[in-house]
Coordinates of N, CA, C and O in Angstrom, one line a residue:
M1 N 70.5 39.1 -14.1 CA 69.1 39.0 -14.6 C 68.4 37.8 -14.0 O 69.0 36.7 -14.0
P2 N 67.2 37.9 -13.5 CA 66.5 36.8 -12.9 C 66.1 35.7 -13.9 O 65.8 36.1 -15.0
K3 N 66.2 34.5 -13.5 CA 65.8 33.4 -14.4 C 64.3 33.3 -14.5 O 63.6 33.5 -13.5
R4 N 63.8 33.0 -15.7 CA 62.3 32.9 -15.9 C 62.0 31.4 -15.7 O 62.8 30.5 -15.8
E5 N 60.7 31.1 -15.6 CA 60.3 29.7 -15.6 C 60.0 29.3 -17.1 O 59.8 30.1 -18.0
E6 N 60.0 28.0 -17.3 CA 59.8 27.4 -18.6 C 58.4 27.7 -19.0 O 57.4 27.5 -18.3
K7 N 58.2 28.2 -20.3 CA 56.9 28.5 -20.8 C 56.7 27.6 -22.1 O 57.4 27.7 -23.1
T8 N 55.6 26.8 -22.0 CA 55.3 25.9 -23.1 C 54.6 26.7 -24.2 O 53.6 27.4 -23.9
I9 N 55.0 26.5 -25.4 CA 54.4 27.1 -26.6 C 53.4 26.2 -27.2 O 52.2 26.6 -27.4
A10 N 53.8 25.0 -27.5 CA 52.9 24.0 -28.1 C 53.2 22.6 -27.7 O 54.4 22.3 -27.5
K11 N 52.2 21.7 -27.5 CA 52.4 20.3 -27.2 C 51.9 19.5 -28.3 O 50.9 19.8 -29.0
N12 N 52.5 18.3 -28.5 CA 52.0 17.4 -29.5 C 51.3 16.2 -28.7 O 51.9 15.2 -28.4
R13 N 50.1 16.4 -28.4 CA 49.3 15.5 -27.6 C 49.1 14.2 -28.4 O 49.0 13.1 -27.9
R14 N 49.0 14.3 -29.7 CA 48.8 13.1 -30.6 C 50.0 12.1 -30.5 O 49.8 10.9 -30.6
A15 N 51.2 12.7 -30.2 CA 52.3 11.8 -30.1 C 52.2 10.8 -29.0 O 52.6 9.6 -29.2
F16 N 51.6 11.2 -27.9 CA 51.5 10.2 -26.8 C 50.4 9.2 -27.1 O 50.4 8.1 -26.5
H17 N 49.5 9.5 -27.9 CA 48.5 8.5 -28.3 C 49.0 7.6 -29.4 O 48.7 6.4 -29.3
D18 N 49.8 8.1 -30.3 CA 50.2 7.3 -31.5 C 51.5 6.5 -31.2 O 51.8 5.6 -32.0
Y19 N 52.3 7.0 -30.3 CA 53.6 6.4 -30.1 C 53.9 6.0 -28.6 O 53.3 6.6 -27.7
E20 N 54.8 5.0 -28.5 CA 55.3 4.6 -27.2 C 56.6 5.3 -27.0 O 57.5 5.1 -27.8
I21 N 56.7 6.2 -26.1 CA 57.9 7.1 -25.9 C 59.0 6.3 -25.2 O 58.7 5.7 -24.1
L22 N 60.2 6.2 -25.8 CA 61.3 5.4 -25.2 C 62.3 6.3 -24.5 O 62.7 6.1 -23.4
E23 N 62.8 7.4 -25.2 CA 63.7 8.3 -24.6 C 63.4 9.7 -25.1 O 62.7 9.9 -26.1
T24 N 63.8 10.7 -24.3 CA 63.5 12.1 -24.7 C 64.8 12.9 -24.7 O 65.8 12.5 -24.0
Y25 N 64.9 13.9 -25.5 CA 66.1 14.7 -25.7 C 65.6 16.2 -25.8 O 64.5 16.4 -26.3
E26 N 66.5 17.1 -25.4 CA 66.2 18.5 -25.6 C 67.1 19.0 -26.7 O 68.3 18.7 -26.7
A27 N 66.5 19.7 -27.6 CA 67.3 20.2 -28.8 C 67.0 21.7 -29.0 O 65.8 22.1 -28.8
G28 N 67.9 22.4 -29.5 CA 67.7 23.8 -29.9 C 67.1 23.8 -31.3 O 67.1 22.8 -32.0
I29 N 66.7 24.9 -31.7 CA 66.1 25.0 -33.1 C 66.6 26.3 -33.7 O 66.6 27.4 -33.1
A30 N 66.9 26.2 -35.0 CA 67.4 27.4 -35.7 C 66.2 28.2 -36.3 O 65.5 27.6 -37.2
L31 N 66.0 29.4 -35.8 CA 64.8 30.2 -36.2 C 65.3 31.6 -36.6 O 66.4 32.0 -36.3
T32 N 64.4 32.3 -37.4 CA 64.7 33.7 -37.7 C 64.0 34.5 -36.6 O 63.2 34.0 -35.8
G33 N 64.3 35.8 -36.6 CA 63.8 36.7 -35.6 C 62.3 36.8 -35.6 O 61.6 36.8 -34.5
T34 N 61.7 36.9 -36.7 CA 60.2 37.0 -36.8 C 59.5 35.7 -36.3 O 58.4 35.7 -35.8
E35 N 60.2 34.6 -36.5 CA 59.6 33.3 -36.1 C 59.6 33.3 -34.5 O 58.6 32.8 -33.9
V36 N 60.6 33.8 -33.9 CA 60.6 33.8 -32.4 C 59.6 34.7 -31.9 O 58.8 34.4 -31.0
R37 N 59.4 35.8 -32.6 CA 58.3 36.8 -32.1 C 56.9 36.2 -32.3 O 56.1 36.4 -31.5
S38 N 56.8 35.4 -33.4 CA 55.5 34.7 -33.6 C 55.3 33.7 -32.5 O 54.1 33.5 -32.1
L39 N 56.3 33.0 -32.1 CA 56.2 32.0 -31.1 C 55.9 32.6 -29.7 O 55.2 32.0 -28.9
R40 N 56.3 33.8 -29.5 CA 56.0 34.5 -28.3 C 54.5 34.8 -28.2 O 53.9 35.0 -27.1
E41 N 53.8 34.9 -29.4 CA 52.4 35.0 -29.5 C 51.7 33.7 -29.5 O 50.5 33.6 -29.7
N42 N 52.4 32.6 -29.3 CA 51.9 31.2 -29.3 C 51.2 30.8 -30.6 O 50.2 30.2 -30.7
N43 N 51.9 31.2 -31.7 CA 51.4 30.8 -33.1 C 52.2 29.6 -33.6 O 53.0 29.8 -34.4
C44 N 51.8 28.4 -33.1 CA 52.6 27.3 -33.6 C 51.7 26.0 -33.5 O 50.8 25.9 -32.6
Q45 N 51.9 25.1 -34.5 CA 51.1 23.8 -34.5 C 52.1 22.7 -34.7 O 52.9 22.7 -35.6
L46 N 52.0 21.7 -33.8 CA 52.9 20.5 -33.9 C 52.1 19.2 -34.2 O 52.6 18.1 -33.9
T47 N 51.0 19.4 -34.9 CA 50.1 18.2 -35.0 C 50.7 17.0 -35.8 O 50.8 15.9 -35.2
D48 N 51.2 17.2 -37.0 CA 51.7 16.1 -37.8 C 53.2 16.2 -38.1 O 53.7 15.8 -39.1
C49 N 54.0 16.7 -37.1 CA 55.4 17.0 -37.3 C 56.2 15.7 -37.0 O 55.8 14.9 -36.2
F50 N 57.4 15.7 -37.6 CA 58.4 14.7 -37.3 C 59.8 15.2 -37.6 O 59.9 16.3 -38.2
A51 N 60.8 14.5 -37.2 CA 62.2 14.8 -37.4 C 62.9 13.8 -38.3 O 62.6 12.6 -38.1
L52 N 63.7 14.2 -39.2 CA 64.5 13.3 -40.0 C 66.0 13.7 -39.9 O 66.3 14.8 -39.7
I53 N 66.8 12.7 -40.1 CA 68.3 12.9 -40.1 C 68.8 12.8 -41.5 O 68.6 11.7 -42.1
R54 N 69.3 13.9 -42.0 CA 69.8 13.9 -43.4 C 71.2 14.6 -43.4 O 71.3 15.7 -42.9
G55 N 72.2 13.8 -43.9 CA 73.5 14.4 -44.0 C 74.1 14.8 -42.6 O 74.8 15.8 -42.5
G56 N 73.9 14.0 -41.6 CA 74.4 14.3 -40.3 C 73.8 15.5 -39.6 O 74.3 16.0 -38.6
E57 N 72.6 15.9 -40.1 CA 71.9 17.0 -39.4 C 70.4 16.5 -39.2 O 69.9 15.7 -39.9
V58 N 69.8 17.1 -38.1 CA 68.4 16.7 -37.8 C 67.5 17.9 -38.3 O 67.8 19.0 -38.0
W59 N 66.5 17.5 -39.1 CA 65.6 18.5 -39.6 C 64.2 18.3 -39.1 O 63.7 17.1 -39.1
L60 N 63.5 19.3 -38.7 CA 62.1 19.3 -38.2 C 61.2 19.6 -39.4 O 61.3 20.7 -39.9
N61 N 60.3 18.7 -39.7 CA 59.4 18.9 -40.8 C 57.9 19.0 -40.3 O 57.6 18.5 -39.3
N62 N 57.1 19.7 -41.1 CA 55.7 19.9 -40.9 C 55.3 20.7 -39.6 O 54.2 20.5 -39.1
V63 N 56.2 21.5 -39.1 CA 55.9 22.4 -38.0 C 55.4 23.7 -38.6 O 56.1 24.3 -39.4
H64 N 54.2 24.1 -38.2 CA 53.6 25.4 -38.8 C 53.8 26.5 -37.8 O 53.2 26.4 -36.7
I65 N 54.6 27.5 -38.1 CA 54.8 28.7 -37.3 C 54.2 29.8 -38.1 O 54.7 30.2 -39.1
S66 N 53.1 30.3 -37.7 CA 52.4 31.4 -38.4 C 53.3 32.6 -38.6 O 54.1 32.9 -37.7
P67 N 53.1 33.3 -39.7 CA 53.9 34.6 -39.8 C 53.6 35.6 -38.7 O 52.5 35.6 -38.2
Y68 N 54.6 36.3 -38.4 CA 54.5 37.3 -37.3 C 53.5 38.4 -37.7 O 53.6 38.9 -38.9
S69 N 52.6 38.8 -36.9 CA 51.5 39.7 -37.2 C 52.1 41.1 -37.6 O 51.5 41.7 -38.5
N70 N 53.2 41.6 -37.0 CA 53.7 42.9 -37.3 C 54.9 42.7 -38.3 O 55.7 43.7 -38.4
G71 N 55.1 41.6 -38.8 CA 56.2 41.3 -39.7 C 56.0 42.0 -41.1 O 54.9 42.5 -41.4
S72 N 57.0 41.9 -41.9 CA 56.9 42.5 -43.3 C 57.2 41.4 -44.3 O 56.9 40.3 -44.1
I73 N 57.9 41.8 -45.4 CA 58.2 40.8 -46.4 C 59.3 39.9 -45.9 O 59.6 38.9 -46.6
F74 N 59.9 40.1 -44.8 CA 60.9 39.2 -44.3 C 60.4 38.0 -43.5 O 61.2 37.3 -42.9
N75 N 59.1 37.9 -43.4 CA 58.5 36.7 -42.8 C 58.9 35.5 -43.6 O 58.6 35.5 -44.8
P76 N 59.4 34.4 -43.0 CA 59.8 33.2 -43.8 C 58.5 32.4 -44.0 O 57.5 32.6 -43.5
D77 N 58.7 31.3 -44.9 CA 57.6 30.4 -45.2 C 57.2 29.7 -43.9 O 58.1 29.2 -43.1
P78 N 55.9 29.7 -43.5 CA 55.5 29.1 -42.2 C 55.7 27.6 -42.1 O 55.8 27.1 -41.0
D79 N 55.8 26.9 -43.2 CA 56.0 25.4 -43.2 C 57.3 24.9 -43.6 O 57.5 23.8 -44.0
R80 N 58.3 25.8 -43.5 CA 59.7 25.4 -44.0 C 60.3 24.4 -43.0 O 59.9 24.2 -41.9
K81 N 61.3 23.7 -43.5 CA 62.1 22.7 -42.6 C 63.0 23.5 -41.8 O 63.6 24.5 -42.2
R82 N 63.1 23.1 -40.5 CA 63.9 23.9 -39.6 C 65.0 22.9 -39.0 O 64.7 21.8 -38.7
K83 N 66.2 23.4 -38.9 CA 67.3 22.6 -38.4 C 67.3 22.6 -36.9 O 67.1 23.6 -36.2
L84 N 67.5 21.4 -36.4 CA 67.6 21.2 -34.9 C 69.0 21.1 -34.5 O 69.9 20.6 -35.2
L85 N 69.3 21.6 -33.3 CA 70.7 21.7 -32.8 C 70.9 20.6 -31.8 O 70.4 20.8 -30.6
L86 N 71.7 19.6 -32.1 CA 72.0 18.5 -31.2 C 73.5 18.3 -31.3 O 74.1 18.6 -32.2
H87 N 74.0 17.6 -30.3 CA 75.5 17.2 -30.3 C 75.6 16.1 -31.3 O 74.7 15.3 -31.6
K88 N 76.8 16.1 -32.0 CA 77.1 15.1 -33.0 C 76.9 13.7 -32.5 O 76.4 12.8 -33.2
K89 N 77.3 13.4 -31.3 CA 77.2 12.1 -30.7 C 75.8 11.7 -30.5 O 75.4 10.5 -30.8
Q90 N 74.9 12.6 -30.1 CA 73.5 12.3 -30.0 C 72.9 12.1 -31.4 O 72.0 11.2 -31.6
I91 N 73.3 12.8 -32.4 CA 72.7 12.6 -33.8 C 73.1 11.2 -34.3 O 72.3 10.5 -34.8
R92 N 74.4 10.8 -34.1 CA 74.8 9.5 -34.5 C 74.0 8.4 -33.8 O 73.6 7.4 -34.4
Y93 N 73.8 8.6 -32.5 CA 73.1 7.6 -31.7 C 71.6 7.5 -32.2 O 71.1 6.4 -32.4
L94 N 71.0 8.6 -32.4 CA 69.6 8.6 -32.9 C 69.5 8.0 -34.3 O 68.6 7.2 -34.6
D95 N 70.5 8.3 -35.2 CA 70.5 7.8 -36.5 C 70.6 6.3 -36.5 O 69.9 5.5 -37.2
A96 N 71.5 5.7 -35.6 CA 71.6 4.3 -35.5 C 70.4 3.6 -35.0 O 70.0 2.6 -35.5
K97 N 69.7 4.2 -34.0 CA 68.5 3.7 -33.4 C 67.4 3.6 -34.5 O 66.6 2.7 -34.6
V98 N 67.2 4.7 -35.2 CA 66.1 4.8 -36.2 C 66.3 3.8 -37.3 O 65.4 3.2 -37.8
A99 N 67.6 3.7 -37.8 CA 67.8 2.8 -38.9 C 67.7 1.3 -38.4 O 67.3 0.5 -39.2
E100 N 68.1 1.0 -37.2 CA 68.2 -0.4 -36.8 C 66.9 -0.9 -36.4 O 66.5 -2.0 -36.8
K101 N 66.1 -0.2 -35.6 CA 64.9 -0.8 -35.0 C 63.6 -0.3 -35.6 O 62.5 -0.7 -35.1
G102 N 63.6 0.6 -36.5 CA 62.3 1.1 -37.1 C 61.7 2.1 -36.1 O 60.4 2.1 -36.1
L103 N 62.4 2.8 -35.4 CA 61.9 3.8 -34.5 C 61.7 5.1 -35.2 O 62.2 5.3 -36.3
A104 N 61.1 6.1 -34.6 CA 60.9 7.4 -35.2 C 61.3 8.5 -34.2 O 61.3 8.3 -33.0
I105 N 61.7 9.7 -34.7 CA 62.0 10.8 -33.9 C 60.8 11.8 -34.0 O 60.5 12.3 -35.0
V106 N 60.1 12.0 -32.8 CA 58.9 12.8 -32.8 C 59.1 13.9 -31.8 O 59.5 13.7 -30.7
P107 N 58.7 15.2 -32.2 CA 58.8 16.3 -31.3 C 57.5 16.2 -30.3 O 56.4 16.0 -30.8
L108 N 57.8 16.4 -29.0 CA 56.7 16.3 -28.1 C 56.2 17.7 -27.7 O 55.0 17.9 -27.6
K109 N 57.1 18.7 -27.5 CA 56.7 20.0 -27.2 C 57.7 21.0 -27.6 O 58.9 20.7 -27.7
L110 N 57.3 22.3 -27.8 CA 58.1 23.4 -28.1 C 57.9 24.4 -27.0 O 56.8 24.7 -26.6
Y111 N 59.0 24.9 -26.4 CA 58.9 25.8 -25.3 C 60.1 26.7 -25.2 O 61.1 26.6 -25.9
F112 N 59.9 27.8 -24.4 CA 61.0 28.7 -24.0 C 61.6 28.2 -22.7 O 60.9 28.0 -21.8
N113 N 62.9 28.0 -22.7 CA 63.6 27.6 -21.5 C 63.8 28.8 -20.5 O 63.3 29.9 -20.8
E114 N 64.5 28.6 -19.4 CA 64.7 29.6 -18.4 C 65.4 30.8 -19.0 O 65.2 31.9 -18.5
D115 N 66.3 30.6 -20.0 CA 67.0 31.7 -20.6 C 66.3 32.4 -21.7 O 66.9 33.3 -22.3
G116 N 65.1 32.0 -22.0 CA 64.3 32.6 -23.1 C 64.6 32.0 -24.4 O 64.2 32.6 -25.4
R117 N 65.3 30.9 -24.5 CA 65.6 30.3 -25.8 C 64.6 29.3 -26.2 O 64.0 28.6 -25.3
V118 N 64.3 29.2 -27.5 CA 63.3 28.2 -27.9 C 63.9 26.8 -28.0 O 65.0 26.6 -28.6
K119 N 63.3 25.8 -27.4 CA 63.8 24.5 -27.3 C 62.7 23.5 -27.8 O 61.5 23.8 -27.7
V120 N 63.1 22.4 -28.3 CA 62.2 21.3 -28.7 C 62.5 20.1 -27.9 O 63.7 19.7 -27.8
E121 N 61.5 19.5 -27.3 CA 61.6 18.2 -26.7 C 61.4 17.1 -27.7 O 60.2 16.9 -28.1
L122 N 62.4 16.3 -28.0 CA 62.3 15.3 -29.0 C 62.1 13.9 -28.3 O 62.7 13.8 -27.2
A123 N 61.5 13.0 -28.9 CA 61.4 11.6 -28.3 C 61.7 10.6 -29.3 O 61.4 10.7 -30.5
L124 N 62.4 9.6 -28.9 CA 62.7 8.4 -29.7 C 61.5 7.5 -29.4 O 61.3 7.1 -28.2
A125 N 60.7 7.2 -30.4 CA 59.4 6.6 -30.1 C 59.2 5.4 -31.1 O 59.7 5.4 -32.2
R126 N 58.4 4.5 -30.6 CA 57.9 3.3 -31.4 C 56.4 3.5 -31.7 O 55.7 3.7 -30.7
G127 N 56.0 3.3 -32.9 CA 54.6 3.4 -33.2 C 53.7 2.4 -32.5 O 54.1 1.2 -32.4
K128 N 52.6 2.8 -31.9 CA 51.7 1.8 -31.3 C 50.8 1.2 -32.3 O 50.3 1.8 -33.3
K129 N 50.4 -0.1 -32.0 CA 49.4 -0.8 -32.8 C 48.0 -0.4 -32.3 O 47.9 0.2 -31.3
L130 N 47.0 -0.7 -33.1 CA 45.6 -0.4 -32.7 C 45.3 -0.9 -31.3 O 44.7 -0.3 -30.5
Y131 N 45.6 -2.2 -31.1 CA 45.3 -2.8 -29.8 C 46.0 -2.1 -28.7 O 45.5 -2.1 -27.5
D132 N 47.2 -1.6 -28.9 CA 48.0 -0.9 -27.9 C 47.2 0.4 -27.5 O 47.2 0.8 -26.3
K133 N 46.7 1.1 -28.6 CA 46.0 2.3 -28.3 C 44.7 2.1 -27.5 O 44.4 2.8 -26.6
R134 N 44.0 1.0 -27.9 CA 42.8 0.6 -27.1 C 43.1 0.3 -25.7 O 42.4 0.7 -24.8
A135 N 44.2 -0.4 -25.5 CA 44.6 -0.8 -24.1 C 45.0 0.4 -23.3 O 44.6 0.5 -22.1
S136 N 45.7 1.4 -23.9 CA 46.0 2.6 -23.1 C 44.8 3.4 -22.8 O 44.7 4.0 -21.7
M137 N 43.9 3.5 -23.8 CA 42.6 4.2 -23.5 C 41.8 3.6 -22.4 O 41.3 4.2 -21.5
K138 N 41.8 2.2 -22.4 CA 41.0 1.5 -21.3 C 41.7 1.7 -20.0 O 41.0 1.9 -19.0
E139 N 43.0 1.7 -20.0 CA 43.8 1.9 -18.7 C 43.5 3.3 -18.2 O 43.3 3.5 -17.0
R140 N 43.5 4.3 -19.1 CA 43.2 5.7 -18.6 C 41.8 5.8 -18.1 O 41.6 6.5 -17.1
D141 N 40.8 5.2 -18.7 CA 39.5 5.3 -18.3 C 39.3 4.6 -16.9 O 38.6 5.1 -16.0
T142 N 39.9 3.4 -16.7 CA 39.8 2.8 -15.4 C 40.5 3.6 -14.3 O 39.9 3.7 -13.2
K143 N 41.6 4.2 -14.6 CA 42.3 5.1 -13.6 C 41.4 6.3 -13.3 O 41.2 6.6 -12.1
R144 N 40.7 6.8 -14.2 CA 39.8 7.9 -14.0 C 38.6 7.5 -13.1 O 38.2 8.2 -12.2
E145 N 38.1 6.3 -13.4 CA 37.0 5.8 -12.5 C 37.4 5.5 -11.1 O 36.7 5.8 -10.2
I146 N 38.6 5.0 -10.9 CA 39.1 4.7 -9.6 C 39.3 6.1 -8.8 O 38.9 6.2 -7.7
D147 N 39.8 7.1 -9.5 CA 40.0 8.4 -8.9 C 38.7 9.0 -8.5 O 38.6 9.6 -7.4
R148 N 37.7 8.8 -9.3 CA 36.3 9.4 -9.0 C 35.8 8.6 -7.8 O 35.2 9.3 -6.9
A149 N 35.9 7.3 -7.7 CA 35.4 6.5 -6.6 C 36.1 6.9 -5.3 O 35.5 7.0 -4.3
L150 N 37.4 7.1 -5.3 CA 38.2 7.5 -4.2 C 37.7 8.9 -3.7 O 37.6 9.1 -2.5
K151 N 37.5 9.8 -4.6 CA 37.1 11.1 -4.3 C 35.7 11.1 -3.6 O 35.5 11.8 -2.6
E152 N 34.8 10.3 -4.1 CA 33.5 10.2 -3.5 C 33.5 9.5 -2.1 O 32.8 9.9 -1.2
R153 N 34.5 8.6 -2.0 CA 34.6 7.9 -0.7 C 35.1 8.9 0.4 O 34.8 8.8 1.6
V154 N 36.0 9.8 0.0 CA 36.6 10.7 1.0 C 35.5 11.7 1.5 O 35.5 12.1 2.6
R155 N 34.5 12.0 0.7 CA 33.5 13.0 1.1 C 32.6 12.5 2.1 O 32.3 11.7 2.8

């Protein structure tokens, strides 16, 4: 069977604004069949989601996956907690980092990989202060102005 290309379902753009991304990880996610079908229709929101480590397991909270349109009574709760699938060594490492330095585990995007499986890109992140957010916005604006000036100069 030919491999497909990666298809992004949802991105958490707010995470890049609110957090400084230090490391990223790829994790599987435990879903039901109707949730996967709903994701194929791009019915997902990652706006205020986060991951917690409880009892040696990683749980994804506040991810809204809308019920499948052709589903029946077997559609699960759209806002339920979902278990993430990581190696035990990675979970221990993340747990130590979060407890030690006050970091957070934030999902960046939800996507189908080449094999058609749903994956979550997690980030170990540190919250930005207000002045950090302003500095990054200013940096982005100056970069945009420089690109415009270079584009005009080429013409």
